Amino acid sequence: RIEGNTFHSNGRFGTYTLTRNYPKQTDQSILTDGHNLDQSLCSGFDNDGNARGESGAIVNNVDYYNAFVGHYEAGDMQYNGHQSFENNNLMYWKETKNFENGCSAHITGSSYAEGNVALPDQATFIIENTHFGNGVKLEASHHCGVGS
């Protein structure tokens, strides 16, 4: 969980996670210095093919005057109460997956204005109880150039 941060006036990135971000169930703990004792838990799937997804959240973050906000790849991650204004990309999300719990929204209770919302190329992307204000451009399948 990432909560209560404000990112503003950055030449490049506001709230942004790099590389692949897919939270999953592991046996990592403080007692093991953050290491997995069972290395098989590093896989995204168990031996029966079931996904190990675990929901994560970015809660009540504020972004303004940045170039990019979002992720390249992130699944089982939710923006909850996100406020994003006057960024080049209010949200940039290249790849995701359906939530493992089957019902969570990727974005909920958030507000966006004056910028581009670049949505992922695949999966069901759920946005609920979210306000899109003036100057918002929604761009579906942005990385494939389909929605631009």
XYZ file of N, CA and C in Angstrom:
444
model
N 0.847 -1.177 0.000
C 0.000 0.000 0.000
C 0.892 1.240 0.000
N 0.569 2.142 -0.882
C 1.241 3.437 -0.952
C 0.162 4.470 -0.646
N 0.401 5.342 0.338
C -0.696 6.209 0.761
C -0.247 7.633 1.086
N -1.077 8.595 0.627
C -0.976 9.971 1.074
C 0.208 10.769 0.562
N 0.706 10.463 -0.614
C 1.838 11.206 -1.165
C 1.370 12.275 -2.148
N 2.157 13.327 -2.278
C 1.916 14.359 -3.281
C 3.161 14.470 -4.144
N 2.954 14.383 -5.464
C 4.042 14.529 -6.427
C 3.683 15.692 -7.339
N 4.564 16.704 -7.428
C 4.250 17.849 -8.270
C 5.501 18.432 -8.915
N 5.280 18.989 -10.091
C 6.291 19.760 -10.816
C 7.548 18.963 -11.142
N 7.405 17.665 -11.343
C 8.544 16.841 -11.744
C 8.650 16.862 -13.269
N 9.842 16.937 -13.771
C 10.055 16.948 -15.212
C 9.565 15.677 -15.871
N 9.542 14.574 -15.135
C 9.114 13.307 -15.711
C 7.992 12.655 -14.895
N 8.316 12.053 -13.755
C 7.386 11.151 -13.092
C 6.798 11.699 -11.802
N 5.471 11.490 -11.658
C 4.787 11.695 -10.395
C 4.672 10.325 -9.728
N 3.458 9.947 -9.308
C 3.247 8.603 -8.784
C 3.492 7.633 -9.923
N 4.504 6.793 -9.813
C 4.862 5.913 -10.929
C 5.628 4.715 -10.407
N 5.224 3.528 -10.831
C 5.988 2.330 -10.482
C 6.698 1.835 -11.734
N 7.922 1.437 -11.572
C 8.737 0.984 -12.690
C 8.679 -0.533 -12.833
N 8.884 -1.001 -14.037
C 8.943 -2.409 -14.428
C 7.632 -3.134 -14.100
N 7.688 -4.403 -13.774
C 6.489 -5.234 -13.563
C 6.060 -5.199 -12.095
N 4.812 -4.815 -11.871
C 4.275 -4.731 -10.516
C 2.994 -5.540 -10.425
N 3.147 -6.754 -9.956
C 2.021 -7.665 -9.787
C 2.124 -8.246 -8.378
N 1.508 -7.610 -7.377
C 1.599 -8.138 -6.010
C 1.081 -9.572 -5.961
N 1.744 -10.399 -5.174
C 1.313 -11.789 -5.034
C 1.566 -12.295 -3.622
N 0.900 -13.376 -3.298
C 1.030 -13.993 -1.987
C 2.390 -14.681 -1.901
N 3.149 -14.343 -0.846
C 4.458 -14.955 -0.623
C 4.618 -15.251 0.864
N 5.764 -15.785 1.228
C 6.058 -15.983 2.648
C 7.145 -15.019 3.129
N 7.318 -13.903 2.418
C 8.286 -12.898 2.836
C 7.868 -12.300 4.174
N 8.864 -11.993 5.001
C 8.565 -11.337 6.275
C 9.800 -10.589 6.762
N 9.595 -9.792 7.783
C 10.709 -9.091 8.408
C 11.674 -10.103 9.013
N 11.141 -11.202 9.535
C 11.984 -12.227 10.172
C 12.933 -12.902 9.186
N 12.589 -12.879 7.889
C 13.466 -13.487 6.880
C 14.176 -12.418 6.052
N 14.252 -11.198 6.577
C 14.880 -10.069 5.884
C 14.279 -9.839 4.499
N 12.990 -10.108 4.363
C 12.290 -9.863 3.111
C 12.477 -10.941 2.062
N 13.141 -12.030 2.407
C 13.362 -13.121 1.443
C 12.242 -14.145 1.512
N 11.989 -14.813 0.374
C 11.062 -15.938 0.352
C 11.799 -17.187 0.799
N 11.230 -17.898 1.758
C 11.809 -19.184 2.138
C 11.451 -20.246 1.111
N 10.236 -20.175 0.595
C 9.768 -21.101 -0.434
C 9.879 -20.402 -1.786
N 10.944 -20.708 -2.546
C 11.211 -20.038 -3.817
C 10.111 -20.265 -4.857
N 9.321 -21.332 -4.706
C 8.244 -21.572 -5.669
C 7.179 -20.478 -5.590
N 7.132 -19.756 -4.462
C 6.158 -18.674 -4.307
C 6.519 -17.446 -5.143
N 7.717 -17.420 -5.713
C 8.118 -16.306 -6.572
C 7.357 -16.336 -7.895
N 6.868 -17.493 -8.276
C 6.111 -17.633 -9.514
C 4.739 -16.986 -9.354
N 4.216 -16.477 -10.445
C 2.879 -15.894 -10.415
C 1.768 -16.928 -10.316
N 2.111 -18.200 -10.508
C 1.113 -19.278 -10.517
C 1.584 -20.440 -9.664
N 0.630 -21.157 -9.047
C 0.996 -22.365 -8.299
C 1.054 -23.563 -9.241
N 1.341 -24.743 -8.712
C 1.491 -25.944 -9.540
C 0.212 -26.351 -10.260
N -0.937 -25.908 -9.760
C -2.217 -26.230 -10.401
C -2.646 -25.162 -11.406
N -1.804 -24.150 -11.606
C -2.114 -23.090 -12.569
C -2.930 -21.948 -12.004
N -3.183 -21.944 -10.695
C -3.929 -20.857 -10.061
C -3.015 -19.658 -9.839
N -3.518 -18.474 -10.133
C -2.734 -17.254 -9.948
C -2.589 -16.948 -8.468
N -1.463 -16.327 -8.118
C -1.188 -15.954 -6.729
C -1.410 -14.457 -6.487
N -2.232 -13.822 -7.302
C -2.434 -12.379 -7.179
C -2.954 -11.960 -5.821
N -2.461 -10.815 -5.355
C -2.869 -10.235 -4.080
C -3.086 -8.739 -4.333
N -4.234 -8.213 -3.974
C -4.549 -6.810 -4.266
C -3.649 -5.846 -3.507
N -3.224 -4.805 -4.220
C -2.466 -3.707 -3.623
C -3.170 -2.403 -3.959
N -2.827 -1.331 -3.254
C -3.519 -0.070 -3.499
C -2.585 1.131 -3.368
N -2.873 2.121 -4.191
C -2.257 3.441 -4.093
C -3.406 4.355 -3.677
N -3.341 4.870 -2.445
C -4.494 5.509 -1.815
C -4.228 6.993 -1.535
N -5.171 7.829 -1.962
C -5.166 9.267 -1.645
C -3.866 9.968 -2.032
N -3.334 9.630 -3.186
C -2.173 10.356 -3.709
C -2.645 11.510 -4.582
N -1.836 12.565 -4.655
C -2.133 13.742 -5.461
C -0.983 13.953 -6.433
N -1.326 14.202 -7.703
C -0.331 14.464 -8.741
C -0.721 15.705 -9.525
N 0.236 16.641 -9.710
C -0.007 17.770 -10.600
C 1.314 18.287 -11.163
N 1.246 18.765 -12.405
C 2.386 19.320 -13.157
C 3.523 18.313 -13.359
N 3.195 17.042 -13.600
C 4.193 16.025 -13.925
C 4.018 15.615 -15.385
N 4.965 14.868 -15.917
C 4.818 14.339 -17.273
C 4.036 13.023 -17.247
N 4.431 12.085 -16.370
C 3.810 10.761 -16.338
C 3.341 10.405 -14.937
N 2.187 9.749 -14.881
C 1.631 9.201 -13.653
C 1.110 7.812 -14.005
N 1.484 6.778 -13.273
C 0.942 5.445 -13.539
C 1.962 4.344 -13.522
N 1.889 3.451 -14.542
C 2.733 2.254 -14.601
C 2.966 1.849 -16.050
N 4.004 1.073 -16.261
C 4.123 0.328 -17.507
C 3.308 -0.946 -17.362
N 3.641 -1.748 -16.358
C 2.917 -2.999 -16.130
C 2.538 -3.095 -14.662
N 1.250 -3.270 -14.387
C 0.789 -3.457 -13.015
C -0.550 -4.167 -13.027
N -0.656 -5.210 -12.248
C -1.911 -5.946 -12.094
C -2.247 -6.069 -10.626
N -3.513 -6.206 -10.316
C -3.986 -6.274 -8.936
C -3.594 -5.022 -8.152
N -3.467 -3.896 -8.853
C -3.141 -2.615 -8.226
C -4.291 -1.646 -8.475
N -4.731 -0.974 -7.419
C -5.852 -0.051 -7.513
C -5.429 1.360 -7.105
N -5.871 2.350 -7.880
C -5.765 3.757 -7.483
C -7.082 4.097 -6.801
N -7.030 4.465 -5.518
C -8.216 4.762 -4.730
C -8.071 6.186 -4.175
N -8.986 7.069 -4.561
C -8.920 8.447 -4.097
C -7.797 9.251 -4.737
N -7.404 8.865 -5.932
C -6.315 9.551 -6.640
C -6.807 10.872 -7.209
N -6.022 11.924 -7.048
C -6.322 13.244 -7.606
C -5.191 13.590 -8.568
N -5.509 13.726 -9.843
C -4.477 13.970 -10.855
C -4.935 15.118 -11.756
N -4.171 16.219 -11.742
C -4.552 17.433 -12.458
C -3.363 18.025 -13.208
N -3.615 18.464 -14.429
C -2.640 19.193 -15.230
C -1.300 18.480 -15.365
N -1.352 17.154 -15.518
C -0.177 16.369 -15.885
C -0.284 16.084 -17.381
N 0.830 15.916 -18.072
C 0.733 15.521 -19.483
C -0.083 14.244 -19.601
N 0.231 13.269 -18.749
C -0.517 12.013 -18.670
C -1.061 11.894 -17.253
N -2.354 12.144 -17.112
C -2.998 12.030 -15.800
C -2.879 10.614 -15.270
N -2.932 9.662 -16.226
C -2.709 8.250 -15.930
C -2.133 7.613 -17.188
N -1.041 6.890 -17.033
C -0.425 6.160 -18.134
C -0.270 4.731 -17.645
N -1.006 3.799 -18.278
C -0.994 2.408 -17.810
C -0.935 1.533 -19.040
N 0.208 0.922 -19.280
C 0.426 0.177 -20.512
C -0.198 -1.220 -20.474
N 0.077 -1.996 -19.425
C -0.440 -3.364 -19.334
C -0.974 -3.641 -17.943
N -2.036 -4.455 -17.882
C -2.605 -4.860 -16.599
C -3.229 -6.242 -16.753
N -3.997 -6.649 -15.775
C -4.756 -7.893 -15.806
C -6.031 -7.678 -15.006
N -6.965 -8.595 -15.149
C -8.155 -8.551 -14.317
C -7.735 -8.834 -12.875
N -8.404 -8.212 -11.914
C -8.078 -8.453 -10.510
C -8.318 -9.914 -10.153
N -7.404 -10.463 -9.399
C -7.512 -11.857 -8.982
C -8.774 -12.094 -8.169
N -9.209 -11.082 -7.391
C -10.418 -11.255 -6.583
C -11.694 -11.173 -7.422
N -11.544 -10.827 -8.713
C -12.666 -10.866 -9.636
C -13.611 -9.679 -9.617
N -13.380 -8.692 -8.729
C -14.374 -7.618 -8.662
C -13.818 -6.219 -8.433
N -12.580 -6.059 -8.065
C -12.051 -4.731 -7.748
C -11.883 -3.874 -9.000
N -12.043 -2.572 -8.812
C -11.818 -1.613 -9.885
C -10.344 -1.203 -9.888
N -9.821 -0.899 -11.057
C -8.450 -0.403 -11.167
C -8.355 1.031 -10.646
N -9.406 1.818 -10.885
C -9.470 3.195 -10.400
C -10.828 3.390 -9.746
N -10.833 3.936 -8.526
C -12.090 4.184 -7.830
C -11.996 5.467 -7.001
N -13.097 6.185 -6.920
C -13.176 7.371 -6.082
C -12.130 8.427 -6.396
N -11.798 8.581 -7.653
C -10.707 9.471 -8.054
C -11.216 10.631 -8.893
N -10.316 11.567 -9.196
C -10.684 12.732 -9.978
C -9.533 13.123 -10.894
N -9.864 13.412 -12.173
C -8.863 13.734 -13.185
C -9.311 14.964 -13.974
N -8.361 15.853 -14.288
C -8.676 17.031 -15.095
C -7.424 17.526 -15.812
N -7.641 18.067 -17.033
C -6.601 18.718 -17.828
C -5.421 17.800 -18.140
N -5.664 16.775 -18.962
C -4.584 15.895 -19.396
C -5.117 14.638 -20.055
N -4.218 13.742 -20.368
C -4.524 12.502 -21.079
C -4.612 11.331 -20.105
N -5.605 10.464 -20.292
C -5.704 9.215 -19.537
C -5.474 8.089 -20.539
N -4.283 7.499 -20.494
C -3.880 6.447 -21.427
C -4.136 5.084 -20.783
N -5.138 4.383 -21.301
C -5.595 3.126 -20.696
C -4.874 1.915 -21.298
N -4.815 0.812 -20.564
C -4.077 -0.379 -21.009
C -4.629 -0.996 -22.293
N -3.792 -1.831 -22.883
C -4.113 -2.478 -24.157
C -4.981 -3.721 -24.010
N -5.047 -4.306 -22.831
C -5.775 -5.566 -22.678
C -6.419 -5.651 -21.299
N -7.204 -6.659 -21.077
C -7.911 -6.935 -19.821
C -9.133 -6.025 -19.688
N -9.978 -6.363 -18.747
C -11.114 -5.521 -18.422
C -10.613 -4.476 -17.449
N -10.676 -3.218 -17.821
C -10.174 -2.125 -16.989
C -11.382 -1.423 -16.386
N -11.524 -1.523 -15.071
C -12.714 -1.014 -14.398
C -12.420 0.321 -13.722
N -13.249 1.318 -14.029
C -13.185 2.630 -13.390
C -14.553 2.877 -12.767
N -14.585 3.196 -11.471
C -15.863 3.430 -10.810
C -15.801 4.676 -9.930
N -16.948 5.320 -9.790
C -17.095 6.491 -8.908
C -15.959 7.498 -9.093
N -15.650 7.778 -10.345
C -14.529 8.654 -10.677
C -15.021 9.814 -11.537
N -14.483 11.001 -11.286
C -14.875 12.208 -12.005
C -13.805 12.568 -13.032
N -14.238 12.804 -14.266
C -13.364 13.306 -15.318
C -13.796 14.735 -15.616
N -12.935 15.689 -15.298
C -13.254 17.102 -15.466
C -12.874 17.629 -16.835
N -12.729 18.940 -16.934
C -12.397 19.616 -18.183
C -11.047 19.144 -18.725
N -10.980 19.078 -20.040
C -9.717 18.819 -20.710
C -9.168 17.414 -20.593
N -10.014 16.432 -20.275
C -9.547 15.049 -20.167
C -9.755 14.329 -21.487
N -8.722 13.684 -21.954
C -8.794 12.856 -23.155
C -8.586 11.404 -22.722
N -9.605 10.554 -22.954
C -9.478 9.125 -22.668
C -8.926 8.423 -23.899
N -7.853 7.694 -23.730
C -7.186 7.038 -24.842
C -7.124 5.537 -24.575
N -8.045 4.796 -25.194
C -8.085 3.335 -25.028
C -7.018 2.683 -25.912
N -6.474 1.575 -25.431
C -5.445 0.828 -26.179
C -4.372 1.768 -26.703
N -3.922 2.674 -25.860
C -3.016 3.742 -26.292
C -1.708 3.228 -26.860
N -1.211 2.135 -26.349
C 0.104 1.665 -26.801
C 0.033 1.027 -28.182
N -1.139 0.556 -28.566
C -1.312 -0.020 -29.903
C -1.681 1.046 -30.922
N -1.932 2.264 -30.478
C -2.310 3.338 -31.376
C -3.761 3.233 -31.842
N -4.542 2.319 -31.229
C -5.921 2.104 -31.638
C -6.809 3.242 -31.164
N -6.611 3.702 -29.914
C -7.508 4.690 -29.345
C -7.065 6.122 -29.497
N -5.999 6.354 -30.245
C -5.498 7.738 -30.339
C -6.090 8.472 -31.520
